[in-house]
mmCIF file of C-alpha atoms in Angstrom:
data_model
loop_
_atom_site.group_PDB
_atom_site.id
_atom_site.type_symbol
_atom_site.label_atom_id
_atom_site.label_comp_id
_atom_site.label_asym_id
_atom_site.label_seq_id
_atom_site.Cartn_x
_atom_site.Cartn_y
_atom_site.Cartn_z
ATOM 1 C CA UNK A 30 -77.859 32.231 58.126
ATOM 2 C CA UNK A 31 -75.422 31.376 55.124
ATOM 3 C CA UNK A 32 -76.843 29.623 52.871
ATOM 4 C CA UNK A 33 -77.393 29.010 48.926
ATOM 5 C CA UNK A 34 -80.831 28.869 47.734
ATOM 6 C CA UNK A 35 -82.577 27.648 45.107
ATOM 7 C CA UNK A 36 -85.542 28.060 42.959
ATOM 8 C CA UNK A 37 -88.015 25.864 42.491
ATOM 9 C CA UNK A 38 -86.944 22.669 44.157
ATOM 10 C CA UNK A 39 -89.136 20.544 41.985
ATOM 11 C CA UNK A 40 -89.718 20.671 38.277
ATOM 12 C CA UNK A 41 -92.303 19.003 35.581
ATOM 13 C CA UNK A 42 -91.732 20.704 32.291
ATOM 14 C CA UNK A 43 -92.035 19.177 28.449
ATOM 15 C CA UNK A 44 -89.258 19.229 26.289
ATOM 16 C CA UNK A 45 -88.996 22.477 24.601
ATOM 17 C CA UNK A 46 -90.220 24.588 26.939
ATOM 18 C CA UNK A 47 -87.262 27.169 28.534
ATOM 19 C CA UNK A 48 -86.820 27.611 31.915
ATOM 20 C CA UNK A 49 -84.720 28.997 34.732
ATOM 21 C CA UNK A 50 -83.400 27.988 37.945
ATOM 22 C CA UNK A 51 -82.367 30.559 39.830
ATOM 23 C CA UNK A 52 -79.167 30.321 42.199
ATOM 24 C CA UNK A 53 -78.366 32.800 45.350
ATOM 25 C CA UNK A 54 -75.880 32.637 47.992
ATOM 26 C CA UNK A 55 -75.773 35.461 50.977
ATOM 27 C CA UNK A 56 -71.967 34.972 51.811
ATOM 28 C CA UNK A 57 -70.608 37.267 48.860
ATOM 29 C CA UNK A 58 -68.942 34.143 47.445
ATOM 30 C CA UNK A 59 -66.870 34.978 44.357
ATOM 31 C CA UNK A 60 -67.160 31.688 43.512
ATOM 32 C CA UNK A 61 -70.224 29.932 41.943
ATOM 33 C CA UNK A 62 -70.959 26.739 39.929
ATOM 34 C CA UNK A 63 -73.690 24.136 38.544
ATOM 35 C CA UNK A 64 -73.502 20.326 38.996
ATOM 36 C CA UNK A 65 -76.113 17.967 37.972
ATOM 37 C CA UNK A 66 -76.383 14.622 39.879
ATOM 38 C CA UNK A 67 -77.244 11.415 38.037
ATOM 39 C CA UNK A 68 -77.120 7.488 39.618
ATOM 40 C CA UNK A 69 -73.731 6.275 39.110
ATOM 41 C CA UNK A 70 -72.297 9.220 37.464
ATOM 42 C CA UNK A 71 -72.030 10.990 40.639
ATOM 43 C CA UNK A 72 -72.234 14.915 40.151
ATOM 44 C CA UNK A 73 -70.566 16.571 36.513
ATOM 45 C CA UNK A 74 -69.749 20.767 36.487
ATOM 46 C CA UNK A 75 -72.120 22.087 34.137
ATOM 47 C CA UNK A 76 -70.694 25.656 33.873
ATOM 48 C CA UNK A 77 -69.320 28.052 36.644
ATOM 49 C CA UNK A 78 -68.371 31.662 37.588
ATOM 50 C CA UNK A 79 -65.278 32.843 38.952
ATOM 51 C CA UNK A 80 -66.817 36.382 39.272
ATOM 52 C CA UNK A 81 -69.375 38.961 37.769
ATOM 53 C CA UNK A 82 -69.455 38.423 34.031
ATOM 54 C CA UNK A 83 -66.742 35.824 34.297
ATOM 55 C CA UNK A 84 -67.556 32.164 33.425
ATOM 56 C CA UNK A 85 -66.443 29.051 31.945
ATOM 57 C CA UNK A 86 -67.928 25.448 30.613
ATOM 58 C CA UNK A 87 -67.459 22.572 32.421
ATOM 59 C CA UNK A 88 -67.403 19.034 31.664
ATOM 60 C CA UNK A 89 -71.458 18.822 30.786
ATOM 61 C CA UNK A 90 -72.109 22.017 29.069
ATOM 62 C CA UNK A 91 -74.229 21.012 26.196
ATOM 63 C CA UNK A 92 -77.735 22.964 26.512
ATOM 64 C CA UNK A 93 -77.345 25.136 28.955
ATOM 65 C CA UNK A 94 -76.407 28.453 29.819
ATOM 66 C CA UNK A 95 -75.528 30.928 32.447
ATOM 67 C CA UNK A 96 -75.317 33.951 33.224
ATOM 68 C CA UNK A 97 -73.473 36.038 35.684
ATOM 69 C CA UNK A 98 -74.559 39.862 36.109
ATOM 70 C CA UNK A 99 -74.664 39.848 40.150
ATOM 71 C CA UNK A 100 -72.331 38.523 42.694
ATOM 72 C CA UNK A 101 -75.463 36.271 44.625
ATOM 73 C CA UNK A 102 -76.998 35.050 41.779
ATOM 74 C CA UNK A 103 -76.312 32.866 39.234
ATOM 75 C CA UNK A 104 -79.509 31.354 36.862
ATOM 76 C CA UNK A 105 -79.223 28.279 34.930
ATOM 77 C CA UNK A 106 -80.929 28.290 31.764
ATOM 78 C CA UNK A 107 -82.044 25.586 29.400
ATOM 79 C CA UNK A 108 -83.060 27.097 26.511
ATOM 80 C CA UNK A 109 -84.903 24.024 24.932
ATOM 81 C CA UNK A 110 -85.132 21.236 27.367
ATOM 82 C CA UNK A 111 -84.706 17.746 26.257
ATOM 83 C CA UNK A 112 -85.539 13.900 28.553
ATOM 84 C CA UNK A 113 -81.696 13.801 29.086
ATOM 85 C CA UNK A 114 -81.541 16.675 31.292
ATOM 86 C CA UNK A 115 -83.914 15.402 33.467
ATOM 87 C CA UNK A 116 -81.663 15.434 36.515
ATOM 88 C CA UNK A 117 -81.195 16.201 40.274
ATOM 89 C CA UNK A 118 -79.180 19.827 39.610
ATOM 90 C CA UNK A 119 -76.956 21.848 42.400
ATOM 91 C CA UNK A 120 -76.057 24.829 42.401
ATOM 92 C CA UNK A 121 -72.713 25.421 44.807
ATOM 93 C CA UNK A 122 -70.986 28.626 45.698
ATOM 94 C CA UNK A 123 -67.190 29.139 47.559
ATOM 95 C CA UNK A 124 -64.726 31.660 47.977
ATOM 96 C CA UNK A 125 -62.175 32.012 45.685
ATOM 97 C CA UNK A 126 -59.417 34.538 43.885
ATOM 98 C CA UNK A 127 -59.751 35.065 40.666
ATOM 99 C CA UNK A 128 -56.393 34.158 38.890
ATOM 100 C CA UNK A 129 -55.742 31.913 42.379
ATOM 101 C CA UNK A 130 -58.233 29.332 42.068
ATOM 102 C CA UNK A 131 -60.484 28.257 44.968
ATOM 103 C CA UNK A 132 -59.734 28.957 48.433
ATOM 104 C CA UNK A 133 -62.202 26.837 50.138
ATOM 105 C CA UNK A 134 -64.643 24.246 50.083
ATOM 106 C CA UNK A 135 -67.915 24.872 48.100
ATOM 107 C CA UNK A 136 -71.140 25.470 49.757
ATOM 108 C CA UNK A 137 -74.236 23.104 48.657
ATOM 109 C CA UNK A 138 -77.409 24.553 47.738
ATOM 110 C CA UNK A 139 -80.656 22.057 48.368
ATOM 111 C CA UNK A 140 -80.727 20.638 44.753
ATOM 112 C CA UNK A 141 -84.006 21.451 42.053
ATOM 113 C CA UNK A 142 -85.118 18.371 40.781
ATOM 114 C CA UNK A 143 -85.709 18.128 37.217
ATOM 115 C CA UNK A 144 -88.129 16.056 34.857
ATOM 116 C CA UNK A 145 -88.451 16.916 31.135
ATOM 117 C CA UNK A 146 -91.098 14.615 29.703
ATOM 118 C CA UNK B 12 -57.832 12.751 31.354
ATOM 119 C CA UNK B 13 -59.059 13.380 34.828
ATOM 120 C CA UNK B 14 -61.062 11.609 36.944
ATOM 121 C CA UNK B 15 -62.069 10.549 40.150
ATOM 122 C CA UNK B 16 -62.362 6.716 40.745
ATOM 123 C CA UNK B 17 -64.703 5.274 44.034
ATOM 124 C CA UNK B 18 -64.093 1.504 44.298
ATOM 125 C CA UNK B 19 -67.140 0.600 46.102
ATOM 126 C CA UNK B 20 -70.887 1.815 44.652
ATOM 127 C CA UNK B 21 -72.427 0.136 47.686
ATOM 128 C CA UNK B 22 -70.977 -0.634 50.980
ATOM 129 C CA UNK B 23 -73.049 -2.123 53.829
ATOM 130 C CA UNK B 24 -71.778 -2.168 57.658
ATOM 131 C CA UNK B 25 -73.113 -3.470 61.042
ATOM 132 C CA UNK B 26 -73.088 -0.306 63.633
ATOM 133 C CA UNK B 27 -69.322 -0.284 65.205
ATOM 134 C CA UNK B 28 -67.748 -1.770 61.977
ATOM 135 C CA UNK B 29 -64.892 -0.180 60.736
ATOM 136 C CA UNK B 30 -65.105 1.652 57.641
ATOM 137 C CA UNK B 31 -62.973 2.369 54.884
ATOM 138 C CA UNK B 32 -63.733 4.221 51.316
ATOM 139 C CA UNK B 33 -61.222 4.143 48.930
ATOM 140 C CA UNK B 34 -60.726 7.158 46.337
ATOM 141 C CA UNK B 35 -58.059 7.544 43.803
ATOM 142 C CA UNK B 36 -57.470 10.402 41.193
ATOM 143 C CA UNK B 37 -55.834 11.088 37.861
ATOM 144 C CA UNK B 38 -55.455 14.419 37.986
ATOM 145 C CA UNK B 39 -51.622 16.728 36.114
ATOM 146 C CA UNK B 40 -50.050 18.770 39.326
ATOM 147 C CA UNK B 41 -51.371 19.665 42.790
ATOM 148 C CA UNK B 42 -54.723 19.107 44.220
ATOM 149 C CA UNK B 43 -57.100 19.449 46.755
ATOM 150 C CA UNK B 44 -58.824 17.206 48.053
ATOM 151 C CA UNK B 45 -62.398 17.039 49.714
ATOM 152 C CA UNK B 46 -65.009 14.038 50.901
ATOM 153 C CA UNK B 47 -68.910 15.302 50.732
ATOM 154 C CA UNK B 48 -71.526 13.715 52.645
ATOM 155 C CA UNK B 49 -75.132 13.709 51.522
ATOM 156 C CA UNK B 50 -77.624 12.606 53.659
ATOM 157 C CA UNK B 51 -80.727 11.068 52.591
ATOM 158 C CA UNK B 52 -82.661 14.237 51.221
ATOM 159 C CA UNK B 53 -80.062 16.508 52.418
ATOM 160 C CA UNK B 54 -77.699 18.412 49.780
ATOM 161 C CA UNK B 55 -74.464 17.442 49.990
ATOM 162 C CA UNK B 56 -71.932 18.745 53.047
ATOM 163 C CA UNK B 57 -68.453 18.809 53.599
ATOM 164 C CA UNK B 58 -67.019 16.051 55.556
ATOM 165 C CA UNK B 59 -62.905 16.707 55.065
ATOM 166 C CA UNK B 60 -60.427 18.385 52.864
ATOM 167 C CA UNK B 61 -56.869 18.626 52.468
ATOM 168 C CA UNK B 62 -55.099 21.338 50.745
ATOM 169 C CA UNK B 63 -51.927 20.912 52.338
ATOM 170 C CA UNK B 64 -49.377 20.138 55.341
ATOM 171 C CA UNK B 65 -50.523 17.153 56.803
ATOM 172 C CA UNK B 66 -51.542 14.308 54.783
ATOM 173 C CA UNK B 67 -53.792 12.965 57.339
ATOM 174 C CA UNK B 68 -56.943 15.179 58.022
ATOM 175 C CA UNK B 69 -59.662 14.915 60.165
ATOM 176 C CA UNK B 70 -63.313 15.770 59.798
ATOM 177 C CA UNK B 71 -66.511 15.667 61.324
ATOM 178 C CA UNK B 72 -68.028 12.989 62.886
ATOM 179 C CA UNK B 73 -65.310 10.687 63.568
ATOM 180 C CA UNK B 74 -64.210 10.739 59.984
ATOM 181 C CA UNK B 75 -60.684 10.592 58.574
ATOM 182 C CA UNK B 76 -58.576 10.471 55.393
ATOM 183 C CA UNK B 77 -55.363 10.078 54.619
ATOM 184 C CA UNK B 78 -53.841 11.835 50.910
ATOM 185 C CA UNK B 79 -51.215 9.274 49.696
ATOM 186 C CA UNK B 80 -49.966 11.356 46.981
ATOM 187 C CA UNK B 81 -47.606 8.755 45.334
ATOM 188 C CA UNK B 82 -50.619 6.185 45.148
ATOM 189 C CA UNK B 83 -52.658 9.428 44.168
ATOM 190 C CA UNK B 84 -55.131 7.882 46.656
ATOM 191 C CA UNK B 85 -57.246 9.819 49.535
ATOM 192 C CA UNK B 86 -59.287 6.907 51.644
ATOM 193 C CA UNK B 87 -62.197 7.659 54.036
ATOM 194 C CA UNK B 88 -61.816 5.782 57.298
ATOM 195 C CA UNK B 89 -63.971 5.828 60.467
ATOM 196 C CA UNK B 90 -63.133 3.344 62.964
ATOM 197 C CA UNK B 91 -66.836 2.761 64.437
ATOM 198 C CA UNK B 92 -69.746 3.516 61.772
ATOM 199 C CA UNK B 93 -73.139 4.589 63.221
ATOM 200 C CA UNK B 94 -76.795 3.826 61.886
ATOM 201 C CA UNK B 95 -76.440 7.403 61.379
ATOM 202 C CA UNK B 96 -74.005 7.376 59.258
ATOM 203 C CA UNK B 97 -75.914 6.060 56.357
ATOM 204 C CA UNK B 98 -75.521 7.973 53.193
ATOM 205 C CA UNK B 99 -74.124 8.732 50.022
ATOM 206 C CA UNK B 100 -70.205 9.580 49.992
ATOM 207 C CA UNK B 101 -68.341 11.532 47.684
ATOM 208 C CA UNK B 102 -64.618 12.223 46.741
ATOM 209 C CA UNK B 103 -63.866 15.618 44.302
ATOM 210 C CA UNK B 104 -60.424 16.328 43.345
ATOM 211 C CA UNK B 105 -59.415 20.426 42.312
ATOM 212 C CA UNK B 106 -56.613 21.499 40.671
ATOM 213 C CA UNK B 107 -54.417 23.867 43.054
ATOM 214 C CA UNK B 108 -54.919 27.115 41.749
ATOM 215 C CA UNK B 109 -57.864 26.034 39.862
ATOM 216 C CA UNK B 110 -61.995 26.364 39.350
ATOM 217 C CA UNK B 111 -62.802 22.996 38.256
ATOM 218 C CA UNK B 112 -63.989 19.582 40.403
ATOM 219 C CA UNK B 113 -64.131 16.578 39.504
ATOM 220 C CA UNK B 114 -66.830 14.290 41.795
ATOM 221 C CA UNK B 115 -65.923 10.545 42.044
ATOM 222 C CA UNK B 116 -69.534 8.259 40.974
ATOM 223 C CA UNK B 117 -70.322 8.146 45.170
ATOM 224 C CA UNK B 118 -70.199 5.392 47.686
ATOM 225 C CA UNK B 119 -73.559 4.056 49.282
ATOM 226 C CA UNK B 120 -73.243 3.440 52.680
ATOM 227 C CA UNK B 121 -75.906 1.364 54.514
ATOM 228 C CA UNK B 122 -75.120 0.524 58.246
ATOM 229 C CA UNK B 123 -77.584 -1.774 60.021
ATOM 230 C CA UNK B 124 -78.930 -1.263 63.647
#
């Protein structure tokens, strides 16, 4: 089944401590992004990946990072969590050319909720 | 700068009522255009897009928009709502040629039994 996955789904962590959520589609997607969700801000880009080793900020990129070493997978990091990242966070993943720009629509994974406390 | 502007955070509808969602964009050049659905505890799904030809594209479910690119405007409609139909809606705008979205704030949708 295509899908994108992600891991956990639920979070409790104190602010400080790093952690990963890990990202993985099965439909060899070039394509691959991170939104977080917050009420009545609707979903911001936090970073995404046009390809292996190729990535860019998007409009929320303060305290987090990517990375981008395999086609299915692509972790989000916060290095030092903080309360205002405490968010619902999706990971998405779509087909796309390189210098071209997406092709087609973007493929939802289930969402990690987040608390920092 | 760009954006994505839902008019209505909350709508509520009787079942058969007509719906319509407005979504405009500021957004330089070309764009495509897309409508997401997320259930209640579902991640999100697409509903509609429109890349190009005609302006007036049709989705799952029933749904419909039509891309009015001189108001810079891409409505949902759907002329009979259903109790399952209540959800979250959202409009995203890309740039043509382009990685970024933009994601409008959503649009509650409540329809009574």
């Amino acid at each position: 089944e295509a899908q994108v996955t992600q891991n956990p789904r639920y979070l409790i962590t104190v602010t400080g401590k790093k952690l990963t959520v890990t990202c993985s589609q099965n439909m060899n997607h070039e394509y691959m992004s991170w939104y977080r969700q917050d009420p009545g801000l609707g979903l911001r880009q936090i970073y995404y990946s046009m390809n292996v080793e190729v990535t860019d900020k998007g409009d929320v990129p303060e305290g987090y990072k990517v990375s981008r070493k395999e086609k299915r997978n692509f972790p989000l990091i916060l290095e030092s969590p903080s309360p205002n990242q405490t968010s619902l966070y999706f990971c998405a993943s779509s087909l796309s050319r390189t210098r071209g720009g997406l092709t087609d629509t973007q493929y939802f994974g289930p969402g990690t909720r987040l608390t920092v406390l | 700068a760009q954006s994505v502007s839902q008019h209505n955070h909350h709508v509520i509808l009787s079942e058969a009522a007509s719906l319509e969602l407005g979504c405009n964009y500021s957004y330089g050049g070309t764009v495509n255009l897309f409508w997401y659905v997320q259930y209640p505890g579902q991640h999100l799904q697409l509903l509609l897009k429109y890349f190009s030809g005609d302006p007036l594209v049709k989705g799952i479910k029933g749904f419909e928009a039509e891309f009015i690119k001189s108001k810079f405007s891409f409505n949902l409609r759907k002329p009979s709502v259903q109790w399952s139909d209540t959800a979250e809606y959202f409009c995203a705008v890309q740039g043509t040629g382009g990685f970024k979205t933009i994601f409008g704030a959503g649009t509650r949708l409540f329809v009574k039994a």
